[in-house]
CSV table of C-alpha atoms and ligand atoms in Angstrom, one decimal:
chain,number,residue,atom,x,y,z
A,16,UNK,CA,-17.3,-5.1,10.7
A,17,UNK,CA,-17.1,-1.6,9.7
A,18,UNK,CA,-12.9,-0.6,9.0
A,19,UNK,CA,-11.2,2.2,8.2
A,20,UNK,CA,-11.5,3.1,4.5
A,21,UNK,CA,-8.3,4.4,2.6
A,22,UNK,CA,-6.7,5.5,-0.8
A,23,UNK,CA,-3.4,6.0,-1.7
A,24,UNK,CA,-1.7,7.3,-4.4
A,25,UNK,CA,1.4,5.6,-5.4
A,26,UNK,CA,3.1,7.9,-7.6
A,27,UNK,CA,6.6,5.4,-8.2
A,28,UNK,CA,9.4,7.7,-9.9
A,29,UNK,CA,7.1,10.4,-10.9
A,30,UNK,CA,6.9,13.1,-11.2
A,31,UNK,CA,10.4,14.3,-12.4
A,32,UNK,CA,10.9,17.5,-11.4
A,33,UNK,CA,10.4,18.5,-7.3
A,34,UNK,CA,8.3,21.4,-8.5
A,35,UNK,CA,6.1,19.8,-9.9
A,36,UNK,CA,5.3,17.2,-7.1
A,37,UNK,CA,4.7,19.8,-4.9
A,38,UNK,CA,2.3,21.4,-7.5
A,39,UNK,CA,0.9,17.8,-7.7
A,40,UNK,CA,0.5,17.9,-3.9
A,41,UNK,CA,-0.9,21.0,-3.6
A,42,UNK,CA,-3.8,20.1,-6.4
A,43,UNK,CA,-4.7,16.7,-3.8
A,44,UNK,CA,-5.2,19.1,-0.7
A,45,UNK,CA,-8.9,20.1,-2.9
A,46,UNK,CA,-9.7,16.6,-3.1
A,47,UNK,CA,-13.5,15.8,-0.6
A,48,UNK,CA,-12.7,12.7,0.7
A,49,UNK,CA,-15.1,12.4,4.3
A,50,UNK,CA,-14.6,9.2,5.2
A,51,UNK,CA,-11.3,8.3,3.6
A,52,UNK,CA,-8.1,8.4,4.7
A,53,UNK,CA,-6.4,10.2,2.2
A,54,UNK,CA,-2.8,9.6,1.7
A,55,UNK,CA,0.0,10.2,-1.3
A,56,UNK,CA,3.4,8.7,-1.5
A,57,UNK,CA,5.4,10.9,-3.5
A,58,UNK,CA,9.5,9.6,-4.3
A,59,UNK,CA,11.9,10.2,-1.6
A,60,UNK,CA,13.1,13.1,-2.8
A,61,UNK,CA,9.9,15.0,-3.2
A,62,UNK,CA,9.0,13.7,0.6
A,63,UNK,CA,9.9,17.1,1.9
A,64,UNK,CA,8.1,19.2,-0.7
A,65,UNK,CA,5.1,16.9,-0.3
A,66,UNK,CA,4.5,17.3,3.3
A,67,UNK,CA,5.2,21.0,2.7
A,68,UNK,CA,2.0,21.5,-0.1
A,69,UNK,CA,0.3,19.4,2.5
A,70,UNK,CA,0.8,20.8,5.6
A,71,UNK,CA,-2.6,22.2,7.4
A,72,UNK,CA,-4.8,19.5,5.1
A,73,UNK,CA,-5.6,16.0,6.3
A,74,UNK,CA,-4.4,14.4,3.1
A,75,UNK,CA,-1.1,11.8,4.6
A,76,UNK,CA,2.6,11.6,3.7
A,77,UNK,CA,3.4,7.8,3.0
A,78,UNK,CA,7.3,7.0,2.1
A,79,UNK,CA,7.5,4.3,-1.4
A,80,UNK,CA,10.1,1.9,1.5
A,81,UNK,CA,11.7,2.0,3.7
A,82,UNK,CA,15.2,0.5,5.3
A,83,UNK,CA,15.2,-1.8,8.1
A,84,UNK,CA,17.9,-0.6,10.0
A,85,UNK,CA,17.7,2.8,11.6
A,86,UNK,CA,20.8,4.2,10.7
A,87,UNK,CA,24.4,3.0,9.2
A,88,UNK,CA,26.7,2.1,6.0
A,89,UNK,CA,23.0,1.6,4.0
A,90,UNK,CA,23.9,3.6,0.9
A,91,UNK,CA,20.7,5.0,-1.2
A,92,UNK,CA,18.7,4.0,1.7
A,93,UNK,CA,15.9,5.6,3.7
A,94,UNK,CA,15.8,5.1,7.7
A,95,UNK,CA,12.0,5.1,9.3
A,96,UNK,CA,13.5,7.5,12.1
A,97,UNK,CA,14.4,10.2,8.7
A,98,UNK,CA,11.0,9.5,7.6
A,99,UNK,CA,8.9,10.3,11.0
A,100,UNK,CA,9.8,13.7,10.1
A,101,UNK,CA,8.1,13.6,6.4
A,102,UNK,CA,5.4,10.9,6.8
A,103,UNK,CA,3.0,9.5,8.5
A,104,UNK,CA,3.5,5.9,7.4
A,105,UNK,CA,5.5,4.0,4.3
A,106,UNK,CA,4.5,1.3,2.0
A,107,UNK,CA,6.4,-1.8,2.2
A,108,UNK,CA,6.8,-4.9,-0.3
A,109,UNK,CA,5.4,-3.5,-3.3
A,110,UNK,CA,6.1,-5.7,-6.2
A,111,UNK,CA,8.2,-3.3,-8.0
A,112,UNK,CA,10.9,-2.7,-4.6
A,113,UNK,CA,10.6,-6.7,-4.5
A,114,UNK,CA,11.8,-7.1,-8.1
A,115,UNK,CA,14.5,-4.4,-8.0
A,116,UNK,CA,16.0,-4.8,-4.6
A,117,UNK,CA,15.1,-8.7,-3.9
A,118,UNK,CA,13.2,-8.4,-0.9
A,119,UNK,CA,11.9,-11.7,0.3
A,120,UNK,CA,8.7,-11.9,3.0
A,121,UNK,CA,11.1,-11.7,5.5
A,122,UNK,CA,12.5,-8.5,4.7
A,123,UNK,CA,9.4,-7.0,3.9
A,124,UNK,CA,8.7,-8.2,7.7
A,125,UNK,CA,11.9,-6.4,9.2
A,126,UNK,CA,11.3,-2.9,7.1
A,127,UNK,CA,7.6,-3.1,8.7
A,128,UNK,CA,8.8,-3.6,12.3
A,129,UNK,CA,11.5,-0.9,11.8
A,130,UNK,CA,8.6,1.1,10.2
A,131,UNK,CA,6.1,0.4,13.0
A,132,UNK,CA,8.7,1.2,15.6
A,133,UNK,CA,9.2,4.8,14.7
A,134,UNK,CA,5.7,5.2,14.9
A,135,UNK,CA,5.0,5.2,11.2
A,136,UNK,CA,1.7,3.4,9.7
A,137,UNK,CA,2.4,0.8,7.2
A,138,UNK,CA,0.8,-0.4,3.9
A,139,UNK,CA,2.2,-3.7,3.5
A,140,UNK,CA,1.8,-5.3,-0.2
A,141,UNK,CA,1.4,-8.8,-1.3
A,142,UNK,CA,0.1,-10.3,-4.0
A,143,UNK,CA,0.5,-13.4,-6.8
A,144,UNK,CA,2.3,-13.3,-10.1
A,145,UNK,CA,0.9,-14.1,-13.3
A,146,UNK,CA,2.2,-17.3,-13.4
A,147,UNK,CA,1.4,-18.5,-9.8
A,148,UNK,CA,-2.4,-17.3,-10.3
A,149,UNK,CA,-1.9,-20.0,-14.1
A,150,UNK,CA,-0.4,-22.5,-11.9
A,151,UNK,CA,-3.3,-22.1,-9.3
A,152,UNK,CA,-1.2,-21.4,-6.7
A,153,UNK,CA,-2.7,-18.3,-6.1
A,154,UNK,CA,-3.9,-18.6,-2.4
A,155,UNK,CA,-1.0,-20.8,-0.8
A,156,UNK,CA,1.6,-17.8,-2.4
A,157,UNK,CA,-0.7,-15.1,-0.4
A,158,UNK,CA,-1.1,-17.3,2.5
A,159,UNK,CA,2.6,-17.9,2.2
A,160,UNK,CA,3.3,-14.1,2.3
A,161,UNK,CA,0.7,-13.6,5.0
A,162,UNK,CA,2.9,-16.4,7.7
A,163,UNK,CA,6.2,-15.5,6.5
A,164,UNK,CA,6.0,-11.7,5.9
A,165,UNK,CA,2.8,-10.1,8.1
A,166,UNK,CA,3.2,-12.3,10.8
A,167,UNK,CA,6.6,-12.2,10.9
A,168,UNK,CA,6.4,-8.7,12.0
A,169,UNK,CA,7.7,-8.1,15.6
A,170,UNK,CA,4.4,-8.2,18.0
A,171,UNK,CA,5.3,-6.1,20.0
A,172,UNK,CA,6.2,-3.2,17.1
A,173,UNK,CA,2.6,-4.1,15.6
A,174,UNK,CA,1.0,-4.1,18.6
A,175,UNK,CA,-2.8,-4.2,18.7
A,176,UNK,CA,-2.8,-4.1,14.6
A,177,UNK,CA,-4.1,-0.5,14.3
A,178,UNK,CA,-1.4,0.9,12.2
A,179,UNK,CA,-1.1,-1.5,9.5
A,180,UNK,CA,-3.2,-2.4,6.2
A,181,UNK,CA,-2.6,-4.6,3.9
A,182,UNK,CA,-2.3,-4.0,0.4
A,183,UNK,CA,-3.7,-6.9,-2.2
A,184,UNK,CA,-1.8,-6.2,-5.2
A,185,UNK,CA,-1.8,-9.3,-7.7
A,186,UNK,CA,1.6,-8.6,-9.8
A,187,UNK,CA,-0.1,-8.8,-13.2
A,188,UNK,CA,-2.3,-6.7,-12.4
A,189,UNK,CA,-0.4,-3.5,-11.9
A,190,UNK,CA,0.3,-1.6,-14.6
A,191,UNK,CA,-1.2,-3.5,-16.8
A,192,UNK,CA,-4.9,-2.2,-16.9
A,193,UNK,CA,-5.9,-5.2,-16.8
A,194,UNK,CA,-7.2,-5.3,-13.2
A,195,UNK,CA,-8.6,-8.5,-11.5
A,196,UNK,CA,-12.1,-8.4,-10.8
A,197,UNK,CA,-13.8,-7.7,-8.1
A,198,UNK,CA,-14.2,-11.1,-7.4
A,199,UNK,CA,-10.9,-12.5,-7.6
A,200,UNK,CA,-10.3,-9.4,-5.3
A,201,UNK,CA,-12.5,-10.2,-2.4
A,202,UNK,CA,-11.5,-14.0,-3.0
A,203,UNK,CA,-7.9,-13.2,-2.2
A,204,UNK,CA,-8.9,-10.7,0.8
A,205,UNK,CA,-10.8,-13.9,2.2
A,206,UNK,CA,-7.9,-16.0,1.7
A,207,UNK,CA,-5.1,-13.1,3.1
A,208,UNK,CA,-8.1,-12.4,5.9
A,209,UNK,CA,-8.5,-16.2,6.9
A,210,UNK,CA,-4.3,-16.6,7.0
A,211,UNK,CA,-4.3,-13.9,9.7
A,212,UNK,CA,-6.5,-15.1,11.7
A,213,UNK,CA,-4.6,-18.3,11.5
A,214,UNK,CA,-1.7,-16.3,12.4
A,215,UNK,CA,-3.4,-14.7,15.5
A,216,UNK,CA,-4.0,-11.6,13.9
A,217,UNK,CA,-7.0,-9.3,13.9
A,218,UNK,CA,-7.9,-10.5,10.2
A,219,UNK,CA,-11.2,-8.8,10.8
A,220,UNK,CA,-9.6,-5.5,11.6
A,221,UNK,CA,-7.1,-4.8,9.8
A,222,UNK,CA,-8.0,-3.0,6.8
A,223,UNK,CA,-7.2,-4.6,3.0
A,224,UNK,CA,-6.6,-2.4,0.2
A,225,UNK,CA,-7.1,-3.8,-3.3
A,226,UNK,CA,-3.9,-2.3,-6.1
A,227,UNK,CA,-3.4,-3.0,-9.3
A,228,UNK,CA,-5.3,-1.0,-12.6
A,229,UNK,CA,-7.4,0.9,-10.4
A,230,UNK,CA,-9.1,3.5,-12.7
A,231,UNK,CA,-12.4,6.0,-12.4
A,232,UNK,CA,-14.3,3.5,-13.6
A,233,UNK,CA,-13.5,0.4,-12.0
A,234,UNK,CA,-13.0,1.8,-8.7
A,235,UNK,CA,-16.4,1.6,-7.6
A,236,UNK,CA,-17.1,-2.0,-8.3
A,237,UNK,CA,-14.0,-2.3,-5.6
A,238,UNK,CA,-15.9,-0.1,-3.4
A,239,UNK,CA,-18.5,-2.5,-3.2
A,240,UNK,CA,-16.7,-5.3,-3.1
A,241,UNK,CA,-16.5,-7.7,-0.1
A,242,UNK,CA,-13.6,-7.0,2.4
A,243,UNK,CA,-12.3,-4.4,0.2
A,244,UNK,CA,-11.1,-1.5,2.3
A,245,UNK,CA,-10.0,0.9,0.0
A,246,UNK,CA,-7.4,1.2,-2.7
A,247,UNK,CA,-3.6,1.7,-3.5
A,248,UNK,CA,-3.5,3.3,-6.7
A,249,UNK,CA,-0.4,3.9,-9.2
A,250,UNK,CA,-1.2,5.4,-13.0
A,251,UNK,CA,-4.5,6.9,-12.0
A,252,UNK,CA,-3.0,8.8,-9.0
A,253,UNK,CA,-1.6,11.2,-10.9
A,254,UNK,CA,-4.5,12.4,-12.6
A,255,UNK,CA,-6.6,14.8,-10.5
A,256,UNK,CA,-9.7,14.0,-11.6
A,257,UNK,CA,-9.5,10.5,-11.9
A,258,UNK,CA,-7.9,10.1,-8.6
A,259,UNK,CA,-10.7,12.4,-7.5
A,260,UNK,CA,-13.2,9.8,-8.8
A,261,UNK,CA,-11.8,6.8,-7.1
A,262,UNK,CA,-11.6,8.7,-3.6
A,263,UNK,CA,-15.4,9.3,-4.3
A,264,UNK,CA,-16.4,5.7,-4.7
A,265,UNK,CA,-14.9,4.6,-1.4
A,266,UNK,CA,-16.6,7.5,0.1
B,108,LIG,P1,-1.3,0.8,-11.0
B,108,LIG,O1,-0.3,0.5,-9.8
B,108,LIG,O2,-2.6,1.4,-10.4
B,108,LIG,O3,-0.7,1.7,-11.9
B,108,LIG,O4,-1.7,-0.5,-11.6
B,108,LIG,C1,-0.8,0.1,-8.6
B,108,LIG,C2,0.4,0.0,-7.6
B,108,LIG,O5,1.5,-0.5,-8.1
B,108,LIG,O6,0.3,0.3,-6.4
């Protein structure tokens, strides 16, 4: 089944200065990318400067999170209906916003639906620690997250499917550059691909990323991998030329 092939670059909480985002941004319009979806998720701050370097180009504005409500007493937060101005979709349940703000897979379901509702894509991450992967527990935690955090979406918000991807991200694996391989990559997918059908979602349709130590030179083993869709990339993403390279092996 032929999907939709994507990259994103995560950039967490860089850069530090709005400046140099948009400088950032403006570099990533150059980048050939025919075939890929091309998308950047700048910090929430640097949303507006983003979209501004990108304007015109083709390369997409995704949000870090995003709240589940759509408006209220929610301070620090972002509201999907703020972000339909900005972006064209946000990333939910990375590790990192899991860690530091406790969501559980339900959460992560509510800030997709709220996401999906304003008419915003979604990249929603899952993925196994360390330890769970040691204890072997590796594909009933991603089935797990599958039934109680992609499924738990509202149906009606995901509708037929088309504006969501999943994001494989194991948790040791980010940051770390020590990325799985691509056979422990396309063994989860199977696994993640296999729950959603289960679920009575399009597992064959939606679109899996793999994350976690992406580089220039690992990227195109991912390419090849099976069920690998594309890739949701942090360090690398904010070097131009390696980020260049990675775009070019999903190409
Ligand atoms: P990394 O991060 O590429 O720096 O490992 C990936 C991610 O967190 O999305």
């Amino acid at each position: 089944m032929s999907r939709r092939r994507t990259v994103i670059g995560n950039w967490k909480m860089n850069p530090t200065t709005i400046a140099e985002a948009f400088t950032l941004a403006r570099a990533r319009r150059g980048t050939p990318h025919q075939g890929v979806e091309l998308g950047i998720a700048p910090p929430s701050v640097a949303l507006s400067a983003v979209a501004g370097a990108l304007r015109g180009s083709d390369v997409l504005v995704f949000a870090q999170d995003v709240h589940w409500e759509e408006k209220g007493a929610y301070t620090g937060q972002v509201s999907a209906l703020m972000l339909r101005e900005l972006a064209h979709g946000a990333i939910v349940g990375h590790s990192e916003v899991r860690r530091d703000q406790g969501d559980d897979d339900a959460r992560v379901a509510a800030k997709a639906t709220a996401a999906l509702r304003a008419g915003l894509h979604v990249i929603y991450c899952l993925g196994e620690s360390y330890d769970q992967r040691e204890r072997r527990e590796t594909d009933a935690v991603l089935a797990r997250q599958v039934r109680d955090g992609v499924a738990a979406i509202d149906r009606g918000a995901l509708a037929d499917g088309e504006r969501i991807a999943v994001a494989y991200e194991p948790i040791w694996a980010i940051g770390t550059g020590e990325a799985a391989t691509p056979d422990q990559a396309a063994a989860a997918i199977a696994v993640l691909r296999a729950e959603l059908r289960r679920c009575g979602l399009e597992g064959d349709a939606i679109p899996v990323l793999y994350g976690g130590s992406v580089t220039g030179d690992n990227a195109a083993e991912f390419a090849r991998a099976e069920g690998v869709d594309g890739a949701l990339v942090g360090g690398a993403s904010l070097k131009q030329e390696e980020f260049a390279r990675i775009v070019a092996a999903f190409r």
